[in-house]
Amino acid sequence: MTKILIIVSFLLIIGMMFIFFPGKNVYSIENKSGGFSDHIKFIRFSNENVAYQQVSNGQLDVYFFQIPLQLVETAKKNPNLKIYEKEGLSYGLLLNPSNSSNNFNPFSIKDIRFALNFLIDRNFIVNNILKGFGEPIAEPYGSTSPEYHNILPVIDQLKIRYDPNFAKEMINNAMLNVGSTKDSNGKFTLEGKPITIKILIRNDDLLRKSFGDYVASEIEKLGFTVMKEYGDLTKANRIVYGSDPAQLEWNMYTESLISNSFVRYNPGTVTQMYAPWFGSMPGSQNPLFWQYSNSTIDGLTQKLIFNNFTSEQERNELLQKAEAIGIEEAVRLFFARSYDPYISSSKIGGLINDYSAGIANKLSLLNAIKNGSDNNTLNVGMIQIFQGAWNNVKGCSDFYCRIIYSLIADSPTFSNPYTGDPEPMRNVWTSVISNGFNDKVNVSKNSIRWNPYGQIWETNEHVNNTALTKVTITPQYSNWHSGVPVDKYDILYSYYFPYEWSTKTENNDLTYDSEYASLVFPTLSLIKGVDFHDNGTFDTYVDLWHYDKKQVPSYGTLWPTEPWDITAATERLVMNNKLSYSKSDANIKGIDQLSLNLPVHSEMIKEELIRMINEKYIPNPLKGMVTLDYVLNRYNTSLEWITKHGNAVIGNGPYYLEEFNPAGGVVTLSAFRDGTYPIEVGSYSKFVNPPGLDIRKINVPKFIQIGKPFDFSIEMGVKNSSGELNPFIGSVNYIVTDRNDNLVIADKLTLNASKDVDNSFDSVNSSLTQTSLVNIHLNSTQTSELVPGPSKLKLIITTFDSPKPMISENTLIARP
């Protein structure tokens, strides 16, 4: 929920009309906005077996965690249940590469880190720990990502595989080079001391613990002395992400990461997983900590994030280079991704099965509806309900906060669950001007930017700035949950905040958070100004361009996630070292990380608001723009909310926070049935039925002659939401490797609607079935690089309507 605001489509970063429900629908949606349910309860069920029974008997409506894998087949036969599969956790390792401590750290050596790719058996994890519900991975995207075909050549070239002997040889050689020997028990020692690996293992559930125990066992077999420590995300936030790596409180952490959103272009994943500047690598970009640094991958990923490329080819080459360096550096490694079975009651309709998040997403909860019941409370089970701070700056980093908070505070855009393209939610794009990577527009003389040094708004009157993109936006205003309207000044304050809190104006700058700044400060140079108009619209100017025009409008989005007065109060608390926005800053100062849902922090905000009233305080970015009466009304309104509700979580979304009871394991949201809220009930029903790729036949000859042309074909179509089959429009990436796993051919064929369409009539279904016959030709130059023996042909097929890949592998016999 970070306040980056502009270029929101890249960084978090934190996815209508027709539904058929059997039986009687007891709800009237007349004059309703937001979601179908009047209340949504998130209830902690840490025992998945109990949760399964609760959904089966109707006490729970849906469970947002995987059910025990041994119950999947039973669930499929249970008439009371519906089962959904989603991308689950990525199981991997975060290694501490610090070399600045008096104690030797083996993972400060790159070869040892990289060797773990060959030591850990990915198939064992998938087959024995995940019970087949997953796939082996060596990178963070996985085979269901639209980026998969772009990074696959890199993965193939690195030849990552399970080869424990190769791994042991690499590690033994590296240890020998630093003077390590093995004692009589086969344990590594250095200067007579055993070399110890401290491994923090997530034990939130049995699968995480099993993965960690397996990794620890393999590390111990190498000859290291292993110290295992168990803990949940809260403990990991303190020890791993919030401590100085040089203190070596940990050497290895068994990460389990939630899959990223399904987006067509996803440079954020390679950036977050590998680039130090993003703030998620060891050191967290806190200047008081030792830092892992890599200027090369920082430069590559910043070019990707900020669209500093001139073509699709250049962009994909940047992605491949960044991915290759990230894997080779091996500070963060990946081994398996789970495919988690989620369940809902069969009485629940309208769930939207997002290609990445599955049914655990905002649109799904808004569109969920019960049949044959007068109970309009949706009961959602989760394994946890609170594991980290709730704040909109550097909090809300866990899944549990993100899913709940997404219903409380709207975002300006959302990602289409099947195309991965940005669509407007609270910003309507009235006009977009963005022509080419060198085609600039003049920035309005009236546009403004915040100057944190002078504490003033500066206009463009004497600067003559230009920008690559101009977006005219009509914001979809409504009331805050506290009752006052969202207005221009809320947007203005959210625009001010990143300048103020990511710019270090002096050594003891009190309005600076280094962890936040590492992520936000590099974006500021791309923001060229915002110009507010009297008719309620505003223009944003951004130095970003993309060859895909669908991506451009989201670059200029602006939207607040909380009232400016709440932000102003928390600023004062952070400036006075009473609370902190980020976990690393909180750990350094020995104070709490701000959490708006906690009563004790809410009370601190309440007391600060009272002081602001007594001082007649007007924040610098609003001075000269607003009246004192307006300001005092804002403070008093938020005071009333906190007094009544016991929390400072004031949003502008379809639900408000009614009850936060972590001890009782319940978070209750109530519908914000306010006439100003602009999104009507059922607005996202069009996403219930996803599009689908229907491959009828793949015609690939068994033999391929070296140095001769080779042709094959694919017959396929695309199903729309009504089940009709339309011609294929999309891309086929084809990759050929030889018997030694060397990459020989990597190419792509893109088809539009006018090519290779074969219309045929399906007499059984009495419908027109339109398929495409896609013909692919390999020329003699391409096949001449093959060597005799078995080769592999991998096809990665995506459609324009849905870029989720469908993958097919074929074995070819190459012969002279």
PDB file of N, CA, C and O in Angstrom, residues 308-369:
ATOM      1  N   ASN A 308      12.616   2.637 -19.746  1.00  0.00           N
ATOM      2  CA  ASN A 308      13.717   3.279 -20.457  1.00  0.00           C
ATOM      3  C   ASN A 308      14.224   2.345 -21.553  1.00  0.00           C
ATOM      4  O   ASN A 308      15.326   1.809 -21.507  1.00  0.00           O
ATOM      5  N   PHE A 309      13.340   2.136 -22.545  1.00  0.00           N
ATOM      6  CA  PHE A 309      13.671   1.311 -23.696  1.00  0.00           C
ATOM      7  C   PHE A 309      12.923   1.870 -24.894  1.00  0.00           C
ATOM      8  O   PHE A 309      12.010   2.688 -24.753  1.00  0.00           O
ATOM      9  N   THR A 310      13.313   1.433 -26.078  1.00  0.00           N
ATOM     10  CA  THR A 310      12.720   1.985 -27.299  1.00  0.00           C
ATOM     11  C   THR A 310      11.947   0.959 -28.115  1.00  0.00           C
ATOM     12  O   THR A 310      11.356   1.303 -29.133  1.00  0.00           O
ATOM     13  N   SER A 311      11.961  -0.312 -27.678  1.00  0.00           N
ATOM     14  CA  SER A 311      11.267  -1.346 -28.442  1.00  0.00           C
ATOM     15  C   SER A 311      10.994  -2.539 -27.545  1.00  0.00           C
ATOM     16  O   SER A 311      11.572  -2.666 -26.451  1.00  0.00           O
ATOM     17  N   GLU A 312      10.136  -3.423 -28.025  1.00  0.00           N
ATOM     18  CA  GLU A 312       9.840  -4.651 -27.290  1.00  0.00           C
ATOM     19  C   GLU A 312      11.083  -5.520 -27.170  1.00  0.00           C
ATOM     20  O   GLU A 312      11.340  -6.119 -26.110  1.00  0.00           O
ATOM     21  N   GLN A 313      11.859  -5.590 -28.238  1.00  0.00           N
ATOM     22  CA  GLN A 313      13.065  -6.419 -28.206  1.00  0.00           C
ATOM     23  C   GLN A 313      14.049  -5.926 -27.155  1.00  0.00           C
ATOM     24  O   GLN A 313      14.598  -6.713 -26.373  1.00  0.00           O
ATOM     25  N   GLU A 314      14.274  -4.610 -27.114  1.00  0.00           N
ATOM     26  CA  GLU A 314      15.196  -4.061 -26.128  1.00  0.00           C
ATOM     27  C   GLU A 314      14.685  -4.306 -24.716  1.00  0.00           C
ATOM     28  O   GLU A 314      15.445  -4.649 -23.809  1.00  0.00           O
ATOM     29  N   ARG A 315      13.394  -4.153 -24.533  1.00  0.00           N
ATOM     30  CA  ARG A 315      12.802  -4.366 -23.212  1.00  0.00           C
ATOM     31  C   ARG A 315      13.008  -5.804 -22.743  1.00  0.00           C
ATOM     32  O   ARG A 315      13.393  -6.054 -21.598  1.00  0.00           O
ATOM     33  N   ASN A 316      12.771  -6.766 -23.623  1.00  0.00           N
ATOM     34  CA  ASN A 316      12.912  -8.164 -23.244  1.00  0.00           C
ATOM     35  C   ASN A 316      14.369  -8.550 -23.001  1.00  0.00           C
ATOM     36  O   ASN A 316      14.663  -9.403 -22.157  1.00  0.00           O
ATOM     37  N   GLU A 317      15.281  -7.920 -23.716  1.00  0.00           N
ATOM     38  CA  GLU A 317      16.706  -8.173 -23.472  1.00  0.00           C
ATOM     39  C   GLU A 317      17.120  -7.658 -22.095  1.00  0.00           C
ATOM     40  O   GLU A 317      17.914  -8.301 -21.398  1.00  0.00           O
ATOM     41  N   LEU A 318      16.586  -6.525 -21.684  1.00  0.00           N
ATOM     42  CA  LEU A 318      16.857  -6.011 -20.347  1.00  0.00           C
ATOM     43  C   LEU A 318      16.344  -6.983 -19.287  1.00  0.00           C
ATOM     44  O   LEU A 318      17.023  -7.262 -18.288  1.00  0.00           O
ATOM     45  N   LEU A 319      15.140  -7.506 -19.511  1.00  0.00           N
ATOM     46  CA  LEU A 319      14.553  -8.459 -18.572  1.00  0.00           C
ATOM     47  C   LEU A 319      15.415  -9.715 -18.464  1.00  0.00           C
ATOM     48  O   LEU A 319      15.674 -10.222 -17.354  1.00  0.00           O
ATOM     49  N   GLN A 320      15.872 -10.227 -19.592  1.00  0.00           N
ATOM     50  CA  GLN A 320      16.675 -11.440 -19.583  1.00  0.00           C
ATOM     51  C   GLN A 320      18.010 -11.229 -18.875  1.00  0.00           C
ATOM     52  O   GLN A 320      18.453 -12.086 -18.091  1.00  0.00           O
ATOM     53  N   LYS A 321      18.639 -10.088 -19.116  1.00  0.00           N
ATOM     54  CA  LYS A 321      19.921  -9.809 -18.461  1.00  0.00           C
ATOM     55  C   LYS A 321      19.747  -9.685 -16.949  1.00  0.00           C
ATOM     56  O   LYS A 321      20.550 -10.217 -16.176  1.00  0.00           O
ATOM     57  N   ALA A 322      18.691  -8.982 -16.536  1.00  0.00           N
ATOM     58  CA  ALA A 322      18.450  -8.817 -15.102  1.00  0.00           C
ATOM     59  C   ALA A 322      18.160 -10.160 -14.448  1.00  0.00           C
ATOM     60  O   ALA A 322      18.655 -10.462 -13.350  1.00  0.00           O
ATOM     61  N   GLU A 323      17.372 -10.986 -15.113  1.00  0.00           N
ATOM     62  CA  GLU A 323      17.027 -12.299 -14.571  1.00  0.00           C
ATOM     63  C   GLU A 323      18.269 -13.176 -14.447  1.00  0.00           C
ATOM     64  O   GLU A 323      18.463 -13.862 -13.434  1.00  0.00           O
ATOM     65  N   ALA A 324      19.123 -13.149 -15.474  1.00  0.00           N
ATOM     66  CA  ALA A 324      20.334 -13.971 -15.454  1.00  0.00           C
ATOM     67  C   ALA A 324      21.252 -13.574 -14.296  1.00  0.00           C
ATOM     68  O   ALA A 324      21.774 -14.436 -13.576  1.00  0.00           O
ATOM     69  N   ILE A 325      21.442 -12.273 -14.096  1.00  0.00           N
ATOM     70  CA  ILE A 325      22.316 -11.817 -13.008  1.00  0.00           C
ATOM     71  C   ILE A 325      21.712 -12.177 -11.658  1.00  0.00           C
ATOM     72  O   ILE A 325      22.410 -12.617 -10.741  1.00  0.00           O
ATOM     73  N   GLY A 326      20.396 -12.005 -11.529  1.00  0.00           N
ATOM     74  CA  GLY A 326      19.748 -12.329 -10.266  1.00  0.00           C
ATOM     75  C   GLY A 326      19.917 -13.791  -9.893  1.00  0.00           C
ATOM     76  O   GLY A 326      20.194 -14.132  -8.728  1.00  0.00           O
ATOM     77  N   ILE A 327      19.762 -14.675 -10.861  1.00  0.00           N
ATOM     78  CA  ILE A 327      19.918 -16.106 -10.588  1.00  0.00           C
ATOM     79  C   ILE A 327      21.370 -16.434 -10.259  1.00  0.00           C
ATOM     80  O   ILE A 327      21.659 -17.196  -9.330  1.00  0.00           O
ATOM     81  N   GLU A 328      22.295 -15.857 -11.007  1.00  0.00           N
ATOM     82  CA  GLU A 328      23.713 -16.149 -10.789  1.00  0.00           C
ATOM     83  C   GLU A 328      24.212 -15.591  -9.456  1.00  0.00           C
ATOM     84  O   GLU A 328      25.051 -16.219  -8.801  1.00  0.00           O
ATOM     85  N   GLU A 329      23.707 -14.430  -9.055  1.00  0.00           N
ATOM     86  CA  GLU A 329      24.095 -13.861  -7.765  1.00  0.00           C
ATOM     87  C   GLU A 329      23.564 -14.710  -6.615  1.00  0.00           C
ATOM     88  O   GLU A 329      24.179 -14.801  -5.551  1.00  0.00           O
ATOM     89  N   ALA A 330      22.382 -15.285  -6.787  1.00  0.00           N
ATOM     90  CA  ALA A 330      21.827 -16.288  -5.864  1.00  0.00           C
ATOM     91  C   ALA A 330      21.739 -15.788  -4.430  1.00  0.00           C
ATOM     92  O   ALA A 330      22.003 -16.543  -3.490  1.00  0.00           O
ATOM     93  N   VAL A 331      21.352 -14.539  -4.268  1.00  0.00           N
ATOM     94  CA  VAL A 331      21.025 -14.075  -2.920  1.00  0.00           C
ATOM     95  C   VAL A 331      19.620 -14.554  -2.557  1.00  0.00           C
ATOM     96  O   VAL A 331      19.332 -14.892  -1.417  1.00  0.00           O
ATOM     97  N   ARG A 332      18.746 -14.590  -3.542  1.00  0.00           N
ATOM     98  CA  ARG A 332      17.420 -15.161  -3.371  1.00  0.00           C
ATOM     99  C   ARG A 332      17.261 -16.278  -4.408  1.00  0.00           C
ATOM    100  O   ARG A 332      17.505 -16.056  -5.601  1.00  0.00           O
ATOM    101  N   LEU A 333      16.884 -17.475  -3.952  1.00  0.00           N
ATOM    102  CA  LEU A 333      16.750 -18.629  -4.835  1.00  0.00           C
ATOM    103  C   LEU A 333      15.321 -19.155  -4.786  1.00  0.00           C
ATOM    104  O   LEU A 333      14.617 -18.990  -3.789  1.00  0.00           O
ATOM    105  N   PHE A 334      14.925 -19.828  -5.867  1.00  0.00           N
ATOM    106  CA  PHE A 334      13.576 -20.371  -5.985  1.00  0.00           C
ATOM    107  C   PHE A 334      13.643 -21.856  -6.340  1.00  0.00           C
ATOM    108  O   PHE A 334      14.475 -22.270  -7.143  1.00  0.00           O
ATOM    109  N   PHE A 335      12.728 -22.634  -5.729  1.00  0.00           N
ATOM    110  CA  PHE A 335      12.761 -24.080  -5.919  1.00  0.00           C
ATOM    111  C   PHE A 335      11.434 -24.682  -6.363  1.00  0.00           C
ATOM    112  O   PHE A 335      11.412 -25.620  -7.141  1.00  0.00           O
ATOM    113  N   ALA A 336      10.332 -24.171  -5.854  1.00  0.00           N
ATOM    114  CA  ALA A 336       9.036 -24.764  -6.224  1.00  0.00           C
ATOM    115  C   ALA A 336       7.939 -23.740  -6.023  1.00  0.00           C
ATOM    116  O   ALA A 336       8.043 -22.849  -5.183  1.00  0.00           O
ATOM    117  N   ARG A 337       6.896 -23.881  -6.818  1.00  0.00           N
ATOM    118  CA  ARG A 337       5.686 -23.084  -6.637  1.00  0.00           C
ATOM    119  C   ARG A 337       4.513 -24.038  -6.464  1.00  0.00           C
ATOM    120  O   ARG A 337       4.347 -24.986  -7.238  1.00  0.00           O
ATOM    121  N   SER A 338       3.742 -23.774  -5.444  1.00  0.00           N
ATOM    122  CA  SER A 338       2.594 -24.644  -5.180  1.00  0.00           C
ATOM    123  C   SER A 338       1.391 -24.200  -5.993  1.00  0.00           C
ATOM    124  O   SER A 338       1.259 -23.034  -6.362  1.00  0.00           O
ATOM    125  N   TYR A 339       0.525 -25.152  -6.291  1.00  0.00           N
ATOM    126  CA  TYR A 339      -0.796 -24.873  -6.840  1.00  0.00           C
ATOM    127  C   TYR A 339      -1.787 -25.268  -5.757  1.00  0.00           C
ATOM    128  O   TYR A 339      -2.004 -26.450  -5.499  1.00  0.00           O
ATOM    129  N   ASP A 340      -2.338 -24.276  -5.108  1.00  0.00           N
ATOM    130  CA  ASP A 340      -3.094 -24.517  -3.893  1.00  0.00           C
ATOM    131  C   ASP A 340      -4.571 -24.752  -4.173  1.00  0.00           C
ATOM    132  O   ASP A 340      -5.207 -23.949  -4.864  1.00  0.00           O
ATOM    133  N   PRO A 341      -5.129 -25.828  -3.632  1.00  0.00           N
ATOM    134  CA  PRO A 341      -6.574 -26.049  -3.738  1.00  0.00           C
ATOM    135  C   PRO A 341      -7.313 -25.233  -2.670  1.00  0.00           C
ATOM    136  O   PRO A 341      -7.085 -25.409  -1.471  1.00  0.00           O
ATOM    137  N   TYR A 342      -8.156 -24.306  -3.114  1.00  0.00           N
ATOM    138  CA  TYR A 342      -9.009 -23.518  -2.233  1.00  0.00           C
ATOM    139  C   TYR A 342     -10.438 -24.049  -2.376  1.00  0.00           C
ATOM    140  O   TYR A 342     -10.816 -24.561  -3.431  1.00  0.00           O
ATOM    141  N   ILE A 343     -11.235 -23.878  -1.331  1.00  0.00           N
ATOM    142  CA  ILE A 343     -12.610 -24.345  -1.392  1.00  0.00           C
ATOM    143  C   ILE A 343     -13.582 -23.244  -0.990  1.00  0.00           C
ATOM    144  O   ILE A 343     -13.240 -22.328  -0.236  1.00  0.00           O
ATOM    145  N   SER A 344     -14.779 -23.358  -1.527  1.00  0.00           N
ATOM    146  CA  SER A 344     -15.889 -22.514  -1.095  1.00  0.00           C
ATOM    147  C   SER A 344     -17.114 -23.390  -0.930  1.00  0.00           C
ATOM    148  O   SER A 344     -17.163 -24.528  -1.436  1.00  0.00           O
ATOM    149  N   SER A 345     -18.101 -22.877  -0.238  1.00  0.00           N
ATOM    150  CA  SER A 345     -19.386 -23.562  -0.161  1.00  0.00           C
ATOM    151  C   SER A 345     -20.038 -23.549  -1.537  1.00  0.00           C
ATOM    152  O   SER A 345     -19.902 -22.580  -2.301  1.00  0.00           O
ATOM    153  N   SER A 346     -20.750 -24.607  -1.860  1.00  0.00           N
ATOM    154  CA  SER A 346     -21.443 -24.671  -3.147  1.00  0.00           C
ATOM    155  C   SER A 346     -22.574 -23.651  -3.225  1.00  0.00           C
ATOM    156  O   SER A 346     -23.125 -23.411  -4.300  1.00  0.00           O
ATOM    157  N   LYS A 347     -22.930 -23.048  -2.081  1.00  0.00           N
ATOM    158  CA  LYS A 347     -23.970 -22.031  -2.072  1.00  0.00           C
ATOM    159  C   LYS A 347     -23.458 -20.659  -2.478  1.00  0.00           C
ATOM    160  O   LYS A 347     -24.244 -19.724  -2.621  1.00  0.00           O
ATOM    161  N   ILE A 348     -22.155 -20.539  -2.658  1.00  0.00           N
ATOM    162  CA  ILE A 348     -21.567 -19.253  -3.003  1.00  0.00           C
ATOM    163  C   ILE A 348     -21.348 -19.194  -4.510  1.00  0.00           C
ATOM    164  O   ILE A 348     -20.691 -20.055  -5.097  1.00  0.00           O
ATOM    165  N   GLY A 349     -21.918 -18.191  -5.134  1.00  0.00           N
ATOM    166  CA  GLY A 349     -21.719 -17.967  -6.560  1.00  0.00           C
ATOM    167  C   GLY A 349     -20.980 -16.669  -6.795  1.00  0.00           C
ATOM    168  O   GLY A 349     -20.800 -15.849  -5.897  1.00  0.00           O
ATOM    169  N   GLY A 350     -20.557 -16.469  -8.023  1.00  0.00           N
ATOM    170  CA  GLY A 350     -19.969 -15.202  -8.427  1.00  0.00           C
ATOM    171  C   GLY A 350     -18.508 -15.023  -8.133  1.00  0.00           C
ATOM    172  O   GLY A 350     -17.952 -13.953  -8.405  1.00  0.00           O
ATOM    173  N   LEU A 351     -17.835 -16.043  -7.573  1.00  0.00           N
ATOM    174  CA  LEU A 351     -16.415 -15.900  -7.279  1.00  0.00           C
ATOM    175  C   LEU A 351     -15.611 -15.786  -8.570  1.00  0.00           C
ATOM    176  O   LEU A 351     -15.907 -16.464  -9.562  1.00  0.00           O
ATOM    177  N   ILE A 352     -14.624 -14.924  -8.560  1.00  0.00           N
ATOM    178  CA  ILE A 352     -13.809 -14.646  -9.742  1.00  0.00           C
ATOM    179  C   ILE A 352     -12.436 -15.265  -9.530  1.00  0.00           C
ATOM    180  O   ILE A 352     -11.708 -14.874  -8.614  1.00  0.00           O
ATOM    181  N   ASN A 353     -12.100 -16.241 -10.353  1.00  0.00           N
ATOM    182  CA  ASN A 353     -10.877 -17.022 -10.175  1.00  0.00           C
ATOM    183  C   ASN A 353      -9.732 -16.407 -10.967  1.00  0.00           C
ATOM    184  O   ASN A 353      -9.369 -16.855 -12.049  1.00  0.00           O
ATOM    185  N   ASP A 354      -9.173 -15.365 -10.400  1.00  0.00           N
ATOM    186  CA  ASP A 354      -8.045 -14.643 -10.983  1.00  0.00           C
ATOM    187  C   ASP A 354      -6.913 -15.611 -11.315  1.00  0.00           C
ATOM    188  O   ASP A 354      -6.644 -16.549 -10.573  1.00  0.00           O
ATOM    189  N   TYR A 355      -6.234 -15.379 -12.463  1.00  0.00           N
ATOM    190  CA  TYR A 355      -5.193 -16.303 -12.903  1.00  0.00           C
ATOM    191  C   TYR A 355      -4.032 -16.398 -11.921  1.00  0.00           C
ATOM    192  O   TYR A 355      -3.290 -17.377 -11.938  1.00  0.00           O
ATOM    193  N   SER A 356      -3.836 -15.404 -11.086  1.00  0.00           N
ATOM    194  CA  SER A 356      -2.754 -15.464 -10.109  1.00  0.00           C
ATOM    195  C   SER A 356      -3.288 -15.649  -8.697  1.00  0.00           C
ATOM    196  O   SER A 356      -2.918 -16.577  -7.997  1.00  0.00           O
ATOM    197  N   ALA A 357      -4.182 -14.758  -8.272  1.00  0.00           N
ATOM    198  CA  ALA A 357      -4.664 -14.775  -6.889  1.00  0.00           C
ATOM    199  C   ALA A 357      -5.726 -15.831  -6.643  1.00  0.00           C
ATOM    200  O   ALA A 357      -6.085 -16.083  -5.497  1.00  0.00           O
ATOM    201  N   GLY A 358      -6.241 -16.457  -7.683  1.00  0.00           N
ATOM    202  CA  GLY A 358      -7.349 -17.378  -7.507  1.00  0.00           C
ATOM    203  C   GLY A 358      -8.575 -16.630  -7.039  1.00  0.00           C
ATOM    204  O   GLY A 358      -8.816 -15.483  -7.425  1.00  0.00           O
ATOM    205  N   ILE A 359      -9.373 -17.244  -6.180  1.00  0.00           N
ATOM    206  CA  ILE A 359     -10.586 -16.592  -5.693  1.00  0.00           C
ATOM    207  C   ILE A 359     -10.294 -15.613  -4.556  1.00  0.00           C
ATOM    208  O   ILE A 359     -11.190 -14.883  -4.124  1.00  0.00           O
ATOM    209  N   ALA A 360      -9.058 -15.604  -4.068  1.00  0.00           N
ATOM    210  CA  ALA A 360      -8.698 -14.712  -2.951  1.00  0.00           C
ATOM    211  C   ALA A 360      -8.302 -13.343  -3.492  1.00  0.00           C
ATOM    212  O   ALA A 360      -7.139 -12.962  -3.482  1.00  0.00           O
ATOM    213  N   ASN A 361      -9.283 -12.612  -3.985  1.00  0.00           N
ATOM    214  CA  ASN A 361      -8.999 -11.291  -4.538  1.00  0.00           C
ATOM    215  C   ASN A 361     -10.178 -10.366  -4.297  1.00  0.00           C
ATOM    216  O   ASN A 361     -11.291 -10.814  -3.984  1.00  0.00           O
ATOM    217  N   LYS A 362      -9.955  -9.090  -4.437  1.00  0.00           N
ATOM    218  CA  LYS A 362     -10.961  -8.072  -4.128  1.00  0.00           C
ATOM    219  C   LYS A 362     -12.216  -8.232  -4.984  1.00  0.00           C
ATOM    220  O   LYS A 362     -13.338  -8.193  -4.472  1.00  0.00           O
ATOM    221  N   LEU A 363     -12.042  -8.404  -6.285  1.00  0.00           N
ATOM    222  CA  LEU A 363     -13.197  -8.493  -7.175  1.00  0.00           C
ATOM    223  C   LEU A 363     -14.063  -9.693  -6.819  1.00  0.00           C
ATOM    224  O   LEU A 363     -15.298  -9.634  -6.879  1.00  0.00           O
ATOM    225  N   SER A 364     -13.409 -10.778  -6.439  1.00  0.00           N
ATOM    226  CA  SER A 364     -14.138 -11.994  -6.075  1.00  0.00           C
ATOM    227  C   SER A 364     -15.006 -11.765  -4.844  1.00  0.00           C
ATOM    228  O   SER A 364     -16.167 -12.180  -4.794  1.00  0.00           O
ATOM    229  N   LEU A 365     -14.459 -11.086  -3.836  1.00  0.00           N
ATOM    230  CA  LEU A 365     -15.219 -10.815  -2.619  1.00  0.00           C
ATOM    231  C   LEU A 365     -16.360  -9.836  -2.875  1.00  0.00           C
ATOM    232  O   LEU A 365     -17.434  -9.946  -2.277  1.00  0.00           O
ATOM    233  N   LEU A 366     -16.145  -8.870  -3.757  1.00  0.00           N
ATOM    234  CA  LEU A 366     -17.211  -7.933  -4.095  1.00  0.00           C
ATOM    235  C   LEU A 366     -18.353  -8.632  -4.817  1.00  0.00           C
ATOM    236  O   LEU A 366     -19.529  -8.287  -4.635  1.00  0.00           O
ATOM    237  N   ASN A 367     -18.017  -9.640  -5.624  1.00  0.00           N
ATOM    238  CA  ASN A 367     -19.014 -10.277  -6.486  1.00  0.00           C
ATOM    239  C   ASN A 367     -19.604 -11.549  -5.880  1.00  0.00           C
ATOM    240  O   ASN A 367     -20.512 -12.136  -6.455  1.00  0.00           O
ATOM    241  N   ALA A 368     -19.098 -11.987  -4.720  1.00  0.00           N
ATOM    242  CA  ALA A 368     -19.590 -13.219  -4.095  1.00  0.00           C
ATOM    243  C   ALA A 368     -21.009 -13.017  -3.565  1.00  0.00           C
ATOM    244  O   ALA A 368     -21.338 -11.981  -3.009  1.00  0.00           O
ATOM    245  N   ILE A 369     -21.844 -14.037  -3.740  1.00  0.00           N
ATOM    246  CA  ILE A 369     -23.225 -13.946  -3.298  1.00  0.00           C
ATOM    247  C   ILE A 369     -23.722 -15.326  -2.887  1.00  0.00           C
ATOM    248  O   ILE A 369     -23.394 -16.332  -3.518  1.00  0.00           O
TER     249      ILE A 369
END
